[in-house]
Short mmCIF file of C-alpha atoms in Angstrom, two decimals:
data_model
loop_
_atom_site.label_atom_id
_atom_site.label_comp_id
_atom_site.label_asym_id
_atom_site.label_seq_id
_atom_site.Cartn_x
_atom_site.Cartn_y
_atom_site.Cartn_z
CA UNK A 1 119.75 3.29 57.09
CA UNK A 2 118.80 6.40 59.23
CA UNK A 3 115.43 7.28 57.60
CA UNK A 4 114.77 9.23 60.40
CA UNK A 5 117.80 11.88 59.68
CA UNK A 6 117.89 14.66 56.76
CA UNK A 7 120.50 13.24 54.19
CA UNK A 8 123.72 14.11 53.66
CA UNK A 9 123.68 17.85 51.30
CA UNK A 10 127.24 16.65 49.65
CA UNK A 11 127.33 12.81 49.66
CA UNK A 12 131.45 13.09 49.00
CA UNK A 13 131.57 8.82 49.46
CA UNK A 14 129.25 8.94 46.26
CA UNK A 15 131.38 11.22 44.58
CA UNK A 16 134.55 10.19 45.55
CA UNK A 17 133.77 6.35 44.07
CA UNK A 18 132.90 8.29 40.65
CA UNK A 19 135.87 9.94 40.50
CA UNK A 20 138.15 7.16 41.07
CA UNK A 21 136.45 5.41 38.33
CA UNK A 22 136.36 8.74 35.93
CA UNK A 23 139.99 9.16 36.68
CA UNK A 24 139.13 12.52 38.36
CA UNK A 25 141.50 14.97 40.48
CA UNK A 26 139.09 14.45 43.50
CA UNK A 27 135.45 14.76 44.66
CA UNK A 28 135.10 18.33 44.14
CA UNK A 29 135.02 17.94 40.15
CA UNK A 30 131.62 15.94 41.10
CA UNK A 31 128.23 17.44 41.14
CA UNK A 32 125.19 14.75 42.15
CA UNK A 33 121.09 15.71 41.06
CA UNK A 34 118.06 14.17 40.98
CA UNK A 35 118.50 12.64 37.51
CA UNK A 36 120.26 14.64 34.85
CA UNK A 37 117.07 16.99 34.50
CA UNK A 38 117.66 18.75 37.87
CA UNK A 39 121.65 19.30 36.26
CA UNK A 40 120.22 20.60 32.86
CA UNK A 41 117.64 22.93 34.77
CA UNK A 42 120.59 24.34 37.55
CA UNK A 43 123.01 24.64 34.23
CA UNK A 44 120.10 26.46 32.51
CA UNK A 45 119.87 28.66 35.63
CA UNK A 46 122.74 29.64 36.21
CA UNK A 47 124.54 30.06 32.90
CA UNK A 48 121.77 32.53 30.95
CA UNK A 49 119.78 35.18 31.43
CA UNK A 50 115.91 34.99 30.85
CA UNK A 51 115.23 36.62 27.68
CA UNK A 52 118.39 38.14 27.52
CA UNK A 53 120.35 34.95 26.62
CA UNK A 54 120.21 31.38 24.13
CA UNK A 55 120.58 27.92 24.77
CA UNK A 56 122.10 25.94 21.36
CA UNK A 57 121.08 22.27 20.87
CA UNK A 58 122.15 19.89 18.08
CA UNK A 59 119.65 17.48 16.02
CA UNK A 60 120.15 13.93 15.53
CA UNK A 61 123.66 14.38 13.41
CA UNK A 62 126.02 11.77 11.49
CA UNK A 63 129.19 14.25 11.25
CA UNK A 64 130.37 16.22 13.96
CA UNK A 65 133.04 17.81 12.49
CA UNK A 66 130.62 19.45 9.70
CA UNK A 67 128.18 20.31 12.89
CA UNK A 68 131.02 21.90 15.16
CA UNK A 69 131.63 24.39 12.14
CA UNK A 70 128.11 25.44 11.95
CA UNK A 71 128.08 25.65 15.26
CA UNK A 72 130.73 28.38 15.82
CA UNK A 73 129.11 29.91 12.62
CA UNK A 74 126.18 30.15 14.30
CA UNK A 75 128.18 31.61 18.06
CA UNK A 76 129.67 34.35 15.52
CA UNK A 77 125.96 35.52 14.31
CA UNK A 78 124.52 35.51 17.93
CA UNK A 79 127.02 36.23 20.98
CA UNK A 80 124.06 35.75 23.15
CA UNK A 81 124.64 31.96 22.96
CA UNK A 82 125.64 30.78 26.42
CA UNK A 83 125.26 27.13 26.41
CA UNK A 84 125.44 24.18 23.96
CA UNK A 85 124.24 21.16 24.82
CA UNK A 86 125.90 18.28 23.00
CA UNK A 87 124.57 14.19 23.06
CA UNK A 88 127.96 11.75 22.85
CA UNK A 89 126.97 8.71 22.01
CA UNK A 90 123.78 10.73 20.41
CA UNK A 91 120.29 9.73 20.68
CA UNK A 92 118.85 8.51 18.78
CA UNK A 93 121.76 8.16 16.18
CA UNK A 94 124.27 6.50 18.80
CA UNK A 95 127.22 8.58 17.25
CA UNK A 96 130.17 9.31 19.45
CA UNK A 97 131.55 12.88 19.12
CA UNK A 98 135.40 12.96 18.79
CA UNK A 99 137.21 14.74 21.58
CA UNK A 100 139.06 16.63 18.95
CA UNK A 101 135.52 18.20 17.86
CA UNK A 102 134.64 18.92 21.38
CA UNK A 103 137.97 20.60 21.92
CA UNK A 104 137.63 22.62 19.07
CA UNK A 105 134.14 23.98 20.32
CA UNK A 106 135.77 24.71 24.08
CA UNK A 107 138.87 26.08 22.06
CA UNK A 108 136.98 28.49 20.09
CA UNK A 109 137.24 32.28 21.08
CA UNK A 110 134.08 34.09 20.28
CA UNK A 111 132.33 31.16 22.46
CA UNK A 112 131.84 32.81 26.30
CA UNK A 113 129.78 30.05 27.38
CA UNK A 114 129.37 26.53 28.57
CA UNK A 115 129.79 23.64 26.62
CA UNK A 116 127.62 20.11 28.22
CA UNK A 117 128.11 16.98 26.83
CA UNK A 118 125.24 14.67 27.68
CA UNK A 119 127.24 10.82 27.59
CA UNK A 120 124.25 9.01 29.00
CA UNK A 121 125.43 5.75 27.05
CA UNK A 122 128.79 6.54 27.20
CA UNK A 123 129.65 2.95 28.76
CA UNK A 124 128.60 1.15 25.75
CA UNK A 125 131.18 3.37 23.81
CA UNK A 126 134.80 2.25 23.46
CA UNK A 127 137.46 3.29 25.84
CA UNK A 128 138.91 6.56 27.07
CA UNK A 129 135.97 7.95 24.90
CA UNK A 130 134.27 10.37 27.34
CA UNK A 131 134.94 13.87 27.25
CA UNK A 132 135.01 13.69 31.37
CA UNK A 133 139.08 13.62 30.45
CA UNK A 134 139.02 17.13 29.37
CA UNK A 135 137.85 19.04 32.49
CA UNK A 136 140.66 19.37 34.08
CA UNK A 137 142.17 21.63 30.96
CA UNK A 138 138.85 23.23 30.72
CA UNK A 139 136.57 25.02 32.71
CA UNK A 140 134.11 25.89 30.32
CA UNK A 141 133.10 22.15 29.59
CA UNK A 142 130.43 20.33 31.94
CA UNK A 143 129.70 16.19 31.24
CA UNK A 144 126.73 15.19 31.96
CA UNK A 145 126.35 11.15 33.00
CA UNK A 146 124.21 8.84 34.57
CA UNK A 147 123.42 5.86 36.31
CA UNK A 148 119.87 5.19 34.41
CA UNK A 149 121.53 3.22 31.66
CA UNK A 150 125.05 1.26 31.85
CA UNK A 151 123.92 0.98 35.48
CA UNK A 152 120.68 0.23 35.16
CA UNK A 153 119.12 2.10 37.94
CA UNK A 154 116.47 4.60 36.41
CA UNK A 155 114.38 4.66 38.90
CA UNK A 156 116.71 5.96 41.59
CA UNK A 157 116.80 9.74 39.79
CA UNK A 158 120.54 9.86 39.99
CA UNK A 159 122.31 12.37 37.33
CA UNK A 160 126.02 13.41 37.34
CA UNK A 161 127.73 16.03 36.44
CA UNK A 162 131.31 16.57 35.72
CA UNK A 163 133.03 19.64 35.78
CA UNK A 164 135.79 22.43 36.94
CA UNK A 165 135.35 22.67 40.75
CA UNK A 166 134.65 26.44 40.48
CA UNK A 167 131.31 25.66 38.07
CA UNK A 168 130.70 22.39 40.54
CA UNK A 169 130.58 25.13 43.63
CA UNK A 170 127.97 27.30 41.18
CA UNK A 171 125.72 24.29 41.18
CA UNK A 172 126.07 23.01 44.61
CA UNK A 173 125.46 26.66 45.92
CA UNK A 174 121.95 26.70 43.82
CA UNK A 175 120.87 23.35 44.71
CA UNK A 176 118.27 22.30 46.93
CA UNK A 177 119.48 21.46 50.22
CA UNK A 178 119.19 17.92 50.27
CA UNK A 179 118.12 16.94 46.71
CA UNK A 180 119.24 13.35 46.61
CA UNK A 181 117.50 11.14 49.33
CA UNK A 182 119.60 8.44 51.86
CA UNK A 183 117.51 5.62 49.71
CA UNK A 184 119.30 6.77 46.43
CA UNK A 185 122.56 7.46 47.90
CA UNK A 186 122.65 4.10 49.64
CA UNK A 187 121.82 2.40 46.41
CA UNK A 188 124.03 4.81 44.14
CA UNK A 189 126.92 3.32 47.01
CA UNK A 190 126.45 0.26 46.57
CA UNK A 191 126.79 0.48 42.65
CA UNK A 192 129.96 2.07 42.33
CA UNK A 193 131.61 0.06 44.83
CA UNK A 194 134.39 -2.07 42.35
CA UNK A 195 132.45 -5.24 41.87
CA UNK A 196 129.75 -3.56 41.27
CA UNK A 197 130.98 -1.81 38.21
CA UNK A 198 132.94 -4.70 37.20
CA UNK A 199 129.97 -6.75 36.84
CA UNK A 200 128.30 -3.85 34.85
CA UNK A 201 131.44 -3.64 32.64
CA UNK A 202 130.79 -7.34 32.20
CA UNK A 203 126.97 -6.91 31.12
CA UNK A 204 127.67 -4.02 28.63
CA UNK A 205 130.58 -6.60 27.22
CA UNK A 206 127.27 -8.85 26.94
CA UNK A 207 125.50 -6.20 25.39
CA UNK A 208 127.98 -5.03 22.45
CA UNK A 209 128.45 -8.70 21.49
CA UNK A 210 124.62 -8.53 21.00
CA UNK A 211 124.35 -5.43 19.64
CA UNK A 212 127.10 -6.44 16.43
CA UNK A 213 124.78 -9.73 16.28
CA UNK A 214 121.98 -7.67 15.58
CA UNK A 215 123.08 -5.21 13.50
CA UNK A 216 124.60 -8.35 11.24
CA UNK A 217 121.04 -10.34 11.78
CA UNK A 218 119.23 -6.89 10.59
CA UNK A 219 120.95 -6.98 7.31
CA UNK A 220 119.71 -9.76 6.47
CA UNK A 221 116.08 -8.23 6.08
CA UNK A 222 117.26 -5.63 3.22
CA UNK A 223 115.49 -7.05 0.48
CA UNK A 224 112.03 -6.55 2.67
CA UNK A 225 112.97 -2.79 2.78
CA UNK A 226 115.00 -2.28 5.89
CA UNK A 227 117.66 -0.08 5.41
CA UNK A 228 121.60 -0.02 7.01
CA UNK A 229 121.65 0.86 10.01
CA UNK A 230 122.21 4.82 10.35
CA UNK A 231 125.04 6.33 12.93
CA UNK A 232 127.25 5.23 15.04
CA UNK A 233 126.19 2.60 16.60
CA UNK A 234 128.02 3.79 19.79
CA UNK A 235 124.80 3.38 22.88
CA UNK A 236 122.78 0.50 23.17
CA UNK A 237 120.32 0.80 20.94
CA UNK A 238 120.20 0.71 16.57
CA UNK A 239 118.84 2.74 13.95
CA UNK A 240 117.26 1.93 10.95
CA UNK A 241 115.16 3.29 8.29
CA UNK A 242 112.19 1.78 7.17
CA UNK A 243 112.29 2.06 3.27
CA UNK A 244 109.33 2.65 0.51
CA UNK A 245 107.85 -0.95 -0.40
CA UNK A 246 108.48 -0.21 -4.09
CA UNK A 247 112.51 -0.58 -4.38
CA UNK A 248 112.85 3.19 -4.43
CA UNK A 249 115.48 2.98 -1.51
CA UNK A 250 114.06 6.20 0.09
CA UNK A 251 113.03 6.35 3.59
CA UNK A 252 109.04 6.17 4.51
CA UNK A 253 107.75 7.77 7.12
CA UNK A 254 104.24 6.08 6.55
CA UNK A 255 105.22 2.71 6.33
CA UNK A 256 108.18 3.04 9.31
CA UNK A 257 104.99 4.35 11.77
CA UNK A 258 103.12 1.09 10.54
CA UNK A 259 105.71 -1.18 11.61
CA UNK A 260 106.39 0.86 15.21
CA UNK A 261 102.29 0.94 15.74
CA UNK A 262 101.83 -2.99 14.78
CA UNK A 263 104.64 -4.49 16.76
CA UNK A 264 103.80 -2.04 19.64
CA UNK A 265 99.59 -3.19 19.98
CA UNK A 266 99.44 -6.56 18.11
CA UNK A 267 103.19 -8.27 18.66
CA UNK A 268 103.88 -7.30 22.07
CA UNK A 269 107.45 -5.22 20.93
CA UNK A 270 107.90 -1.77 22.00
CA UNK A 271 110.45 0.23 19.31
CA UNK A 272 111.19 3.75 18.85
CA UNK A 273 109.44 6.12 16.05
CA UNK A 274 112.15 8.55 15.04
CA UNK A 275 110.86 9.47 11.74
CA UNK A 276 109.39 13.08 12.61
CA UNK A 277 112.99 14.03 14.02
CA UNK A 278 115.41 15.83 11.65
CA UNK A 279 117.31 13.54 9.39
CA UNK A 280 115.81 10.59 10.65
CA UNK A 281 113.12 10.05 7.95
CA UNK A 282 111.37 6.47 8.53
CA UNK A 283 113.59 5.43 11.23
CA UNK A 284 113.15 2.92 14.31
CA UNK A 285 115.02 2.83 16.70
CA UNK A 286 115.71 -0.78 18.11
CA UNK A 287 117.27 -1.18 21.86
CA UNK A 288 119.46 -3.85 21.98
CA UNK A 289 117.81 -6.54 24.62
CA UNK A 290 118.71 -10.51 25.26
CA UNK A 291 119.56 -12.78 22.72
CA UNK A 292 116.13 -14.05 23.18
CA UNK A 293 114.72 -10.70 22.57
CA UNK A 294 117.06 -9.71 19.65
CA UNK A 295 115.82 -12.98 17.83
CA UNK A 296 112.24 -11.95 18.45
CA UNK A 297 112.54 -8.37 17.27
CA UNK A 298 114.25 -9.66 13.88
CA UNK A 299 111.54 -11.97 13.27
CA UNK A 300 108.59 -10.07 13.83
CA UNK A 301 110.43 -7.56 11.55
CA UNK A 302 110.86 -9.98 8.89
CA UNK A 303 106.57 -10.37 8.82
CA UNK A 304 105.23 -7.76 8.95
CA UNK A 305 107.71 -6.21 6.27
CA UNK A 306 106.65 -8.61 4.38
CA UNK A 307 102.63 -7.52 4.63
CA UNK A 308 102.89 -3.96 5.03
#
């Protein structure tokens, strides 16, 4: 590894191995940043005007379909709207938005904007589900992916975005010059190569068998107030709400927090609070782990919704 050398400003081996497994024209529909922040904040840059021009973003939602008509509701009442940031599988909801509802957004003629999908999890969805299919019919749609999750490298700051070579140009030409280091591109390499990502299409296999073992293990603590779990159930993590201790069946903020804060300092298991988010009342949000570590979380559920 030349350490002593700048690093490549294009990395097209990089981008070439995501295309291939994409099912991309070429390299050129590729754009590489440190982490999908730096792709947000370049989109964000070049796509509206300070003060002039609106960003749209979605809350946690069930129904896409009812969402994609407020949406262009919402594009008809302000034509200032220049991007809309979408989250397929969602967080923290893990529901997958249909390609017919992202169609219909790209599709829609008072729009003059950019539509980004966000499919950080969009491994541990089913097949052929990532919008990444659509850019070559559109060049108003930009997918944003990663290799924090399915890949499990986080700490290499590697985001990817997807896109129409003329908007992949826009970024590249806004960029700093050489924003991804030879450390991360070495490592990113070495990832995509083809065992590579058959062995991590082999661990999220692992992972969905898991994941329907918990969900089914997690119904089985109903009658201590858990609720069903709430979305799609598309990334790699669950939902759930935490329910009022008196039968009422209605979501509890109060109670949910308990549970999060008592696991967290006195069990030694880290969840997710999601009950201040919108429609997410008294929800957790569980990350599917090892069998050994879905058995633990279910457990420690089970007792302390028993005393609180």
């Amino acid at each position: 590894m030349d350490l002593h050398r700048y690093p490549s400003p294009t990395h097209d081996p990089i981008k070439t191995r995501i295309a291939a497994i994409r099912s991309l024209p070429g390299p050129e529909y590729v754009f590489l940043g440190v982490g999908s922040d730096e792709v947000i904040d370049l989109l964000m840059r070049v796509c509206v005007a300070p003060g002039k021009e609106k960003i749209m973003t979605t809350p946690p939602t069930y129904g896409m379909y009812a969402v994609c008509a407020q949406m262009k509701q919402a594009v008809d009442a302000d034509p200032s709207i220049k991007l809309i940031f979408l989250c397929s599988p969602g967080n923290p909801t893990g529901t997958l938005i249909p390609l017919a509802a992202v169609r219909a957004l790209l599709e829609y003629e008072n729009f003059k904007g950019i539509v980004v999908v966000d499919e950080a999890y969009i491994d541990f969805a089913e097949e052929d589900a990532s919008a990444a299919s659509l850019v070559k019919e559109y060049a108003n749609l930009c997918v944003m992916q990663t290799l924090s999750k399915s890949f499990g490298l986080a700490a290499i700051r590697l985001g990817i975005a997807i896109a129409h070579p003329a908007l992949i140009q826009i970024l590249m030409n806004t960029k700093a010059p050489y924003n991804i280091s030879t450390p991360t591109a070495a490592l990113a390499l070495s990832a995509l190569s083809p065992e590579a990502v058959r062995s991590m299409h082999q661990k999220v296999s692992q992972l969905v068998t898991g994941r329907e073992w918990l969900l089914n293990a997690l119904s089985t603590v109903r009658a201590l107030g858990l609720g069903a779990a709430i979305g799609g159930n598309d990334a790699n993590f669950i939902m759930v709400p935490v329910l009022e201790k008196n039968g009422s069946g209605k979501p509890d903020n109060s109670r949910a927090h308990s549970v999060y804060k008592t696991l967290a300092e006195e069990e030694g298991v880290v969840v997710r609070y999601r009950g201040s988010e919108s429609g997410c009342t008294g929800c957790l949000r569980i990350t599917v782990g090892s069998k050994e570590e879905n058995e633990t979380v279910v457990r420690k559920l089970s007792e302390l919704l028993e005393k609180l």
